[in-house]
CSV table of C-alpha atoms in Angstrom, one decimal:
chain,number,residue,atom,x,y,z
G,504,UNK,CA,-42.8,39.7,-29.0
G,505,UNK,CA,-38.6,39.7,-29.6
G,506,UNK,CA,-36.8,36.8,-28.5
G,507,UNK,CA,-34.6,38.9,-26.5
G,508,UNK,CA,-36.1,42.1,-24.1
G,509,UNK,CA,-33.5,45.2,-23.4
G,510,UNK,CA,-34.1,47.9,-21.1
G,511,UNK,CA,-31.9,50.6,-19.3
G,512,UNK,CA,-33.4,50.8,-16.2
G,513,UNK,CA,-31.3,53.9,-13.5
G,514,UNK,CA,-28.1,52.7,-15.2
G,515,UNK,CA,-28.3,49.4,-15.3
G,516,UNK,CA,-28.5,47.5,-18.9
G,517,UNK,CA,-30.8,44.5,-18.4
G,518,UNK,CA,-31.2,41.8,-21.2
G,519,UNK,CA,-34.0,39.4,-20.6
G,520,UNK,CA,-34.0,36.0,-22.8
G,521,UNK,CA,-37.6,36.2,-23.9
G,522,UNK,CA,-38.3,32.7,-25.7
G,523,UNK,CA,-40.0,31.4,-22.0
G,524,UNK,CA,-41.9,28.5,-24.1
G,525,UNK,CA,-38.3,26.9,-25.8
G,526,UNK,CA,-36.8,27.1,-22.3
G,527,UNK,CA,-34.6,30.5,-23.4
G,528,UNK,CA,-33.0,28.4,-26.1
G,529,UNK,CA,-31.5,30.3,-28.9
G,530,UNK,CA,-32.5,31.9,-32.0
G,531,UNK,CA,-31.6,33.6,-34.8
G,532,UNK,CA,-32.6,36.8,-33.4
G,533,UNK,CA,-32.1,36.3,-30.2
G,534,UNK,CA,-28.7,36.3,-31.0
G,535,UNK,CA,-28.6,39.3,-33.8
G,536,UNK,CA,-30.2,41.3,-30.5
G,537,UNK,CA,-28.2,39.8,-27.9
G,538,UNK,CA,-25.1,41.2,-29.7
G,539,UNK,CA,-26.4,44.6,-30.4
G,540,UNK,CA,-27.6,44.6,-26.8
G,541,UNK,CA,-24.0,43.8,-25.5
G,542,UNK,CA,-22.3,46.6,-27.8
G,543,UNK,CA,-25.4,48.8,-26.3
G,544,UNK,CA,-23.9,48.1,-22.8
G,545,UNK,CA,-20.4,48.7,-24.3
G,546,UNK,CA,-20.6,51.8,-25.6
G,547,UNK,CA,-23.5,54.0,-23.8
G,548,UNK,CA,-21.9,55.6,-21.7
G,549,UNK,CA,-24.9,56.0,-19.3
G,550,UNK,CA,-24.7,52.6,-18.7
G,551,UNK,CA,-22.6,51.6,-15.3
G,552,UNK,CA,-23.5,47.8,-14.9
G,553,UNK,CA,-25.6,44.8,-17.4
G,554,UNK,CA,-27.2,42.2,-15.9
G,555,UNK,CA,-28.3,38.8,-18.8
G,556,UNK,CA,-31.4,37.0,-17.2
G,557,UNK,CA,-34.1,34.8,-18.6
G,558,UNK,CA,-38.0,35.0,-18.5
G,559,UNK,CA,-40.3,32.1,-17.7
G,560,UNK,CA,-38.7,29.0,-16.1
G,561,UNK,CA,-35.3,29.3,-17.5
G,562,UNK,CA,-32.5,30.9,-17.8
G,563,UNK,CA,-31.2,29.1,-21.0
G,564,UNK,CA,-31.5,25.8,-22.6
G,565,UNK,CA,-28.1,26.7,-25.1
G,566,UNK,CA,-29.0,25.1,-28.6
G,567,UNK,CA,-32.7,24.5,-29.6
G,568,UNK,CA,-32.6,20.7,-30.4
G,569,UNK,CA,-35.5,20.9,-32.5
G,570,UNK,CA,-33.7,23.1,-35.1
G,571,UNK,CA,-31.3,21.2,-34.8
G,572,UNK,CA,-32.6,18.0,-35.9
G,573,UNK,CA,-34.1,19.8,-38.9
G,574,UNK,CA,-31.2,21.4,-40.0
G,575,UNK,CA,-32.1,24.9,-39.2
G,576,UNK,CA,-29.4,25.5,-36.1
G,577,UNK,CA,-27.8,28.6,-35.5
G,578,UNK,CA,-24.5,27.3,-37.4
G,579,UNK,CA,-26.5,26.2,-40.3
G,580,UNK,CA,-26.9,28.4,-42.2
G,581,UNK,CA,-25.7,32.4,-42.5
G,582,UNK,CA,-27.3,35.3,-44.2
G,583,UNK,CA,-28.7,35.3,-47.9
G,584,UNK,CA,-28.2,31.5,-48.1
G,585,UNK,CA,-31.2,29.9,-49.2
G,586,UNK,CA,-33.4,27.7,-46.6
G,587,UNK,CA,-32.2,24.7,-47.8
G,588,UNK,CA,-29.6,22.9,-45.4
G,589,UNK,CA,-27.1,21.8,-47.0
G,590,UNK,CA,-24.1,20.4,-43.9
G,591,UNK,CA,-20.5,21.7,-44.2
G,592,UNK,CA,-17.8,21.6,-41.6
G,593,UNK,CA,-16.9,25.3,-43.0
G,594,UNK,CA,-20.5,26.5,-42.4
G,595,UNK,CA,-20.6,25.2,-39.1
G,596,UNK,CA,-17.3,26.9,-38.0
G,597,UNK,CA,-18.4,30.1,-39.9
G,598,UNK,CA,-21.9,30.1,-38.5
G,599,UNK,CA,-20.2,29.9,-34.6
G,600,UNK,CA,-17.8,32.2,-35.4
G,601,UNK,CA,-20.2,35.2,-37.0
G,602,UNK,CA,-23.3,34.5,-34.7
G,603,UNK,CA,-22.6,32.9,-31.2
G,604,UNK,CA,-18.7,33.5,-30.9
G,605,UNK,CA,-19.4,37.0,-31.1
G,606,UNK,CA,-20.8,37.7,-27.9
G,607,UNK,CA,-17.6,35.9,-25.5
G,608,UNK,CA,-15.5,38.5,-28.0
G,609,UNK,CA,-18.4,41.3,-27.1
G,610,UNK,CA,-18.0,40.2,-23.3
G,611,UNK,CA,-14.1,40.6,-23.5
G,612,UNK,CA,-14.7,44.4,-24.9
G,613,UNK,CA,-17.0,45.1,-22.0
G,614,UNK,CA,-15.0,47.0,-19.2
G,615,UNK,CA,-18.5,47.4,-17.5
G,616,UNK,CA,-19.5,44.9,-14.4
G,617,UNK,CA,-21.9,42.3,-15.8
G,618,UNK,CA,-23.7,40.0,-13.9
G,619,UNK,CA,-25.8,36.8,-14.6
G,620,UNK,CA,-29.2,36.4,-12.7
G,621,UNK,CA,-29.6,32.8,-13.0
G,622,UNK,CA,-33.2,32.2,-13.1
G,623,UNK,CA,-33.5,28.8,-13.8
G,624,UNK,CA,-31.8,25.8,-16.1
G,625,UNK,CA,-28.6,27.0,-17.1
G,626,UNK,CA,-28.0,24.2,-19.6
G,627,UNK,CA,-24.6,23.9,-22.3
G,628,UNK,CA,-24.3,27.4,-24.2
G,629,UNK,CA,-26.9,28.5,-21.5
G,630,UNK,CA,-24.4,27.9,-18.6
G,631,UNK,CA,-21.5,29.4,-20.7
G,632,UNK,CA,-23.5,32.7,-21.2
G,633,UNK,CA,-23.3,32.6,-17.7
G,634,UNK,CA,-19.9,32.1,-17.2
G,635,UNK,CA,-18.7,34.8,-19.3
G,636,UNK,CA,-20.4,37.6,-16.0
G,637,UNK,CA,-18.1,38.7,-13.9
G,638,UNK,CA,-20.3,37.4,-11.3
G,639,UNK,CA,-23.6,34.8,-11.1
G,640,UNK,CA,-26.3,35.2,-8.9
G,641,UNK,CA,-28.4,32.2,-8.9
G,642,UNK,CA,-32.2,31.4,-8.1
G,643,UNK,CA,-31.9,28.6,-5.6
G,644,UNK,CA,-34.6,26.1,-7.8
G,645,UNK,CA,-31.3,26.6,-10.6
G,646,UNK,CA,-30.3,23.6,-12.4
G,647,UNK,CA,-26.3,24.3,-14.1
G,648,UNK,CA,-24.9,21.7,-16.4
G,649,UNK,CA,-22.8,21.2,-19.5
G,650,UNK,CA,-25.2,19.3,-21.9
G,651,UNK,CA,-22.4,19.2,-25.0
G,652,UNK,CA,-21.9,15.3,-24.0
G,653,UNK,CA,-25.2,14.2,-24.3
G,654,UNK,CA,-25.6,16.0,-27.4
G,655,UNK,CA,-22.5,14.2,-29.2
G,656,UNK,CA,-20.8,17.8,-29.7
G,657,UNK,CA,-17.9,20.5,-28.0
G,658,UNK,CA,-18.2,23.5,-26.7
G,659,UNK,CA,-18.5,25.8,-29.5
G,660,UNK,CA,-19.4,29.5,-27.6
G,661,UNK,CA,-16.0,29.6,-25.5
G,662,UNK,CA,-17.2,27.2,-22.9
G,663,UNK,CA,-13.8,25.1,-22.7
G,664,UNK,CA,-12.1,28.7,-22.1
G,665,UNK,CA,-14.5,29.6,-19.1
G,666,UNK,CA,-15.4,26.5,-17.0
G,667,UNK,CA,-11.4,25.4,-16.4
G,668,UNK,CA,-10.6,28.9,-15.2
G,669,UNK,CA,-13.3,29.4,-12.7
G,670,UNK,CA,-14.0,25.4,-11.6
G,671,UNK,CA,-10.5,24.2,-12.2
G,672,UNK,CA,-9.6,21.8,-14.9
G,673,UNK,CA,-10.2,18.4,-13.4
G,674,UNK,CA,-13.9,20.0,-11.9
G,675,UNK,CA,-14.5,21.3,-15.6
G,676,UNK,CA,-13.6,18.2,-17.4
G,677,UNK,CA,-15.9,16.1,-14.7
G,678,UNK,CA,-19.1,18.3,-15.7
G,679,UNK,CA,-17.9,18.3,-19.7
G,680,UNK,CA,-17.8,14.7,-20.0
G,681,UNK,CA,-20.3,13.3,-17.6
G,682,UNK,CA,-23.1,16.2,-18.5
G,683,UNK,CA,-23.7,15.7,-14.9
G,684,UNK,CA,-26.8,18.5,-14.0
G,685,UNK,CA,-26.2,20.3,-10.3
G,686,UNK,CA,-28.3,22.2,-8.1
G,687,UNK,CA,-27.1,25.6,-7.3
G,688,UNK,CA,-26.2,24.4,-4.0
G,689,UNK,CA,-23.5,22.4,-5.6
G,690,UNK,CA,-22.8,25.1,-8.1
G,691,UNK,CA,-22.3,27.2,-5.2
G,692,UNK,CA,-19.8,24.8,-3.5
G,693,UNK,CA,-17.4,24.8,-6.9
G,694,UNK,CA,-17.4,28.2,-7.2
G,695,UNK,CA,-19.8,28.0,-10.4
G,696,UNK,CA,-22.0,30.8,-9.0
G,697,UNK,CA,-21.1,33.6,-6.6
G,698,UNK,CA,-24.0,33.4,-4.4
G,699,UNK,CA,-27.3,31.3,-4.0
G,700,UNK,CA,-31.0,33.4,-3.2
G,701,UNK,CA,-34.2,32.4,-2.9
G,702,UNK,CA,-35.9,32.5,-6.2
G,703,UNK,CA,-38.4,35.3,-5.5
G,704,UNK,CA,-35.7,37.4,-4.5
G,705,UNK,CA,-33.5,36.9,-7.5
G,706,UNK,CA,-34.1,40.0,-9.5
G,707,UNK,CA,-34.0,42.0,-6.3
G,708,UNK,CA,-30.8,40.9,-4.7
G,709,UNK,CA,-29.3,41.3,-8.1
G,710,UNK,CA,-30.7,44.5,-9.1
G,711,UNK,CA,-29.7,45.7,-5.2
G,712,UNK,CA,-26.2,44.7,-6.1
G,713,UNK,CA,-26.0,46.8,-9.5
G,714,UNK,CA,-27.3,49.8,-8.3
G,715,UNK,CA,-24.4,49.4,-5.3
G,716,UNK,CA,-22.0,49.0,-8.3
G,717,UNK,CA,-23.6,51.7,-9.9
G,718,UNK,CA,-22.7,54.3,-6.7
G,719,UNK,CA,-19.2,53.4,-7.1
G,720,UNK,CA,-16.3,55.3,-9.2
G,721,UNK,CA,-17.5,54.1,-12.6
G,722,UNK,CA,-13.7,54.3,-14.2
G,723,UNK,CA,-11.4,52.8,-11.1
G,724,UNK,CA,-14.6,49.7,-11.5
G,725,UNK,CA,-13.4,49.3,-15.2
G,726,UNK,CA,-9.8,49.3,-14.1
G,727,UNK,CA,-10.1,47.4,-11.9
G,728,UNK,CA,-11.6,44.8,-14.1
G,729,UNK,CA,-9.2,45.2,-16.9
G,730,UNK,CA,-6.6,44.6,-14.1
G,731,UNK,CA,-8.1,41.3,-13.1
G,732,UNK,CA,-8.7,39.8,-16.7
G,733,UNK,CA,-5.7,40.8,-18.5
G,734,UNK,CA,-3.6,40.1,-15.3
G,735,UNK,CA,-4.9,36.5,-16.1
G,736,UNK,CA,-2.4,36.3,-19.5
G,737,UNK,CA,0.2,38.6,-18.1
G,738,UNK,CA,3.6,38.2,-15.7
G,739,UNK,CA,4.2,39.8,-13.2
G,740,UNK,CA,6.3,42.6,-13.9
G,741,UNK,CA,3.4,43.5,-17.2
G,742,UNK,CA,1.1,43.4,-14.3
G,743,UNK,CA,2.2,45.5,-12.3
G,744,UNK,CA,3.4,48.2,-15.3
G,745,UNK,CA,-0.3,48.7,-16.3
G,746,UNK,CA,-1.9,49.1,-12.8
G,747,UNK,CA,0.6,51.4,-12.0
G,748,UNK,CA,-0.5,53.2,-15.4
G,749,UNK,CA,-4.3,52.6,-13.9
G,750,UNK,CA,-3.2,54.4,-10.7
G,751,UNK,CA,-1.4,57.4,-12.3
G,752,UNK,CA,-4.5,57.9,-14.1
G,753,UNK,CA,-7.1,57.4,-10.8
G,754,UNK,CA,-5.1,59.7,-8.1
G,755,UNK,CA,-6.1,62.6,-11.1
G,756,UNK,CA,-9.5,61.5,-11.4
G,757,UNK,CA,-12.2,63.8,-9.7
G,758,UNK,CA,-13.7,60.6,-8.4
G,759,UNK,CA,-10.1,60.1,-6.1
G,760,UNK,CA,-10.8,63.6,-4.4
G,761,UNK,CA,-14.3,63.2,-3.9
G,762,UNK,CA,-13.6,59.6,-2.2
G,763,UNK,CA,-10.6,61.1,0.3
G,764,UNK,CA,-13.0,64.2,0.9
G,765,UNK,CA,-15.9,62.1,2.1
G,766,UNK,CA,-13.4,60.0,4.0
G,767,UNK,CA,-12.3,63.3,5.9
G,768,UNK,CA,-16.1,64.5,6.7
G,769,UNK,CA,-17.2,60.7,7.3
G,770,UNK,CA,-19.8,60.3,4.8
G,771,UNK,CA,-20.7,58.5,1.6
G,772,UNK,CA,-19.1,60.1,-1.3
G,773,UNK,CA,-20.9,60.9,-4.3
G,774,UNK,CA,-19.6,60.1,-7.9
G,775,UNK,CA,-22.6,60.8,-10.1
């Protein structure tokens, strides 16, 4: 069985972590497939919404410890190398940069909603995954946490970027150097996850959520997006000079006229 499951299921891109028995921690493939599920979601057009979940009891541990204490991590070694480990600083900035690092950078590229189904210990890299959704539903047994402390290392997947902007600094620095492990109550009440379910109901609520997404106009959701994220490193008057770009393009769309027509006849439009 792959270490990573992807299926397309009415629209919806769903990529399950798929090593249950290491806790979701990652792999060598389950890396190589979690990127060429991401540039799946990316560029299928078919594809409205991706949703990152785990199977078994986590969501994701982050690093696998055991390979890591035999020298077999994901930054140890890169492709046509020989087994042998043999430690480098360069090797472990090039392994981050060409295996894990490319799925934040994949994330960035992704105009598409994506949403994290927390189903269990979000842990280090595994938390960061999650931060990199748009949004996070949680299981409500969840346990989120920034491990890196414990383990005598940084951030290495883009962690440092996400936490700050969505906890706020002093929150984010709190959880990096204490490790401290919440519940997803607590997550909840710092604005880690957007909403809290009952674990049976995780998938469902989630899934529910896509396929509302899914109804919407597909291109004014991908504008809208951009216009959130790259408003983040923009002033005021570049913000405002690209929406209205968005909006000159959305008035034209066929979407715009099926919205104000269904708003006339009072009923639900229809975009697909």
């Amino acid at each position: 069985m792959n270490d990573l499951l992807f299926e397309v299921v009415d629209h919806v891109g769903i990529i399950r972590l798929n090593r249950p028995e290491s806790l979701n921690a990652f792999s060598h493939e389950m890396i190589r497939l979690w990127i060429e599920s991401l540039e799946e979601i990316r560029d299928n057009d078919d594809i409205y919404v991706g949703i990152v979940t785990g199977n078994g009891r986590a969501f994701c541990a982050g690093g696998d410890t055991k390979a890591m204490l035999s020298g077999d991590g994901l930054m140890a070694k890169t492709r046509g190398e020989k087994d042998d480990f043999v430690t480098s600083p360069l090797r472990v900035k090039h392994g981050l940069w060409k295996r894990i690092q490319r799925i934040p950078l994949l994330m960035e590229e992704i105009d598409k909603p994506m949403i994290a189904a927390i189903n269990g210990a979000a842990i280090g890299a595994g938390l960061d995954m999650a931060l990199m959704c748009d949004i996070r539903y949680s299981s409500d047994q969840a346990k989120l946490g920034e491990g890196y402390i414990k383990a005598g290392i940084v951030p290495g997947d883009g962690g440092g970027y996400y936490l700050p902007r969505i906890v706020g600094i002093d929150k984010a620095l709190e959880l990096f150097w204490t490790g401290k492990i919440l519940t997803a109550e607590e997550a909840l009440e710092i604005g880690l996850v957007s909403k809290v379910v009952p674990h049976d109901q995780l998938m469902d609520q989630t899934l529910a959520f896509a396929h509302q997404l899914c109804e919407g106009p597909q291109e004014v959701i991908r504008m809208m997006k951009r216009t959130v994220y790259q408003g983040l490193t923009m002033n005021l008057r570049q913000s405002l000079d690209m929406v209205s770009s968005f909006m000159a393009l959305a008035v034209y769309h066929p979407d715009h006229q099926e919205a104000v027509r269904a708003m006339s006849e009072k009923r639900k439009p229809r975009f697909r």
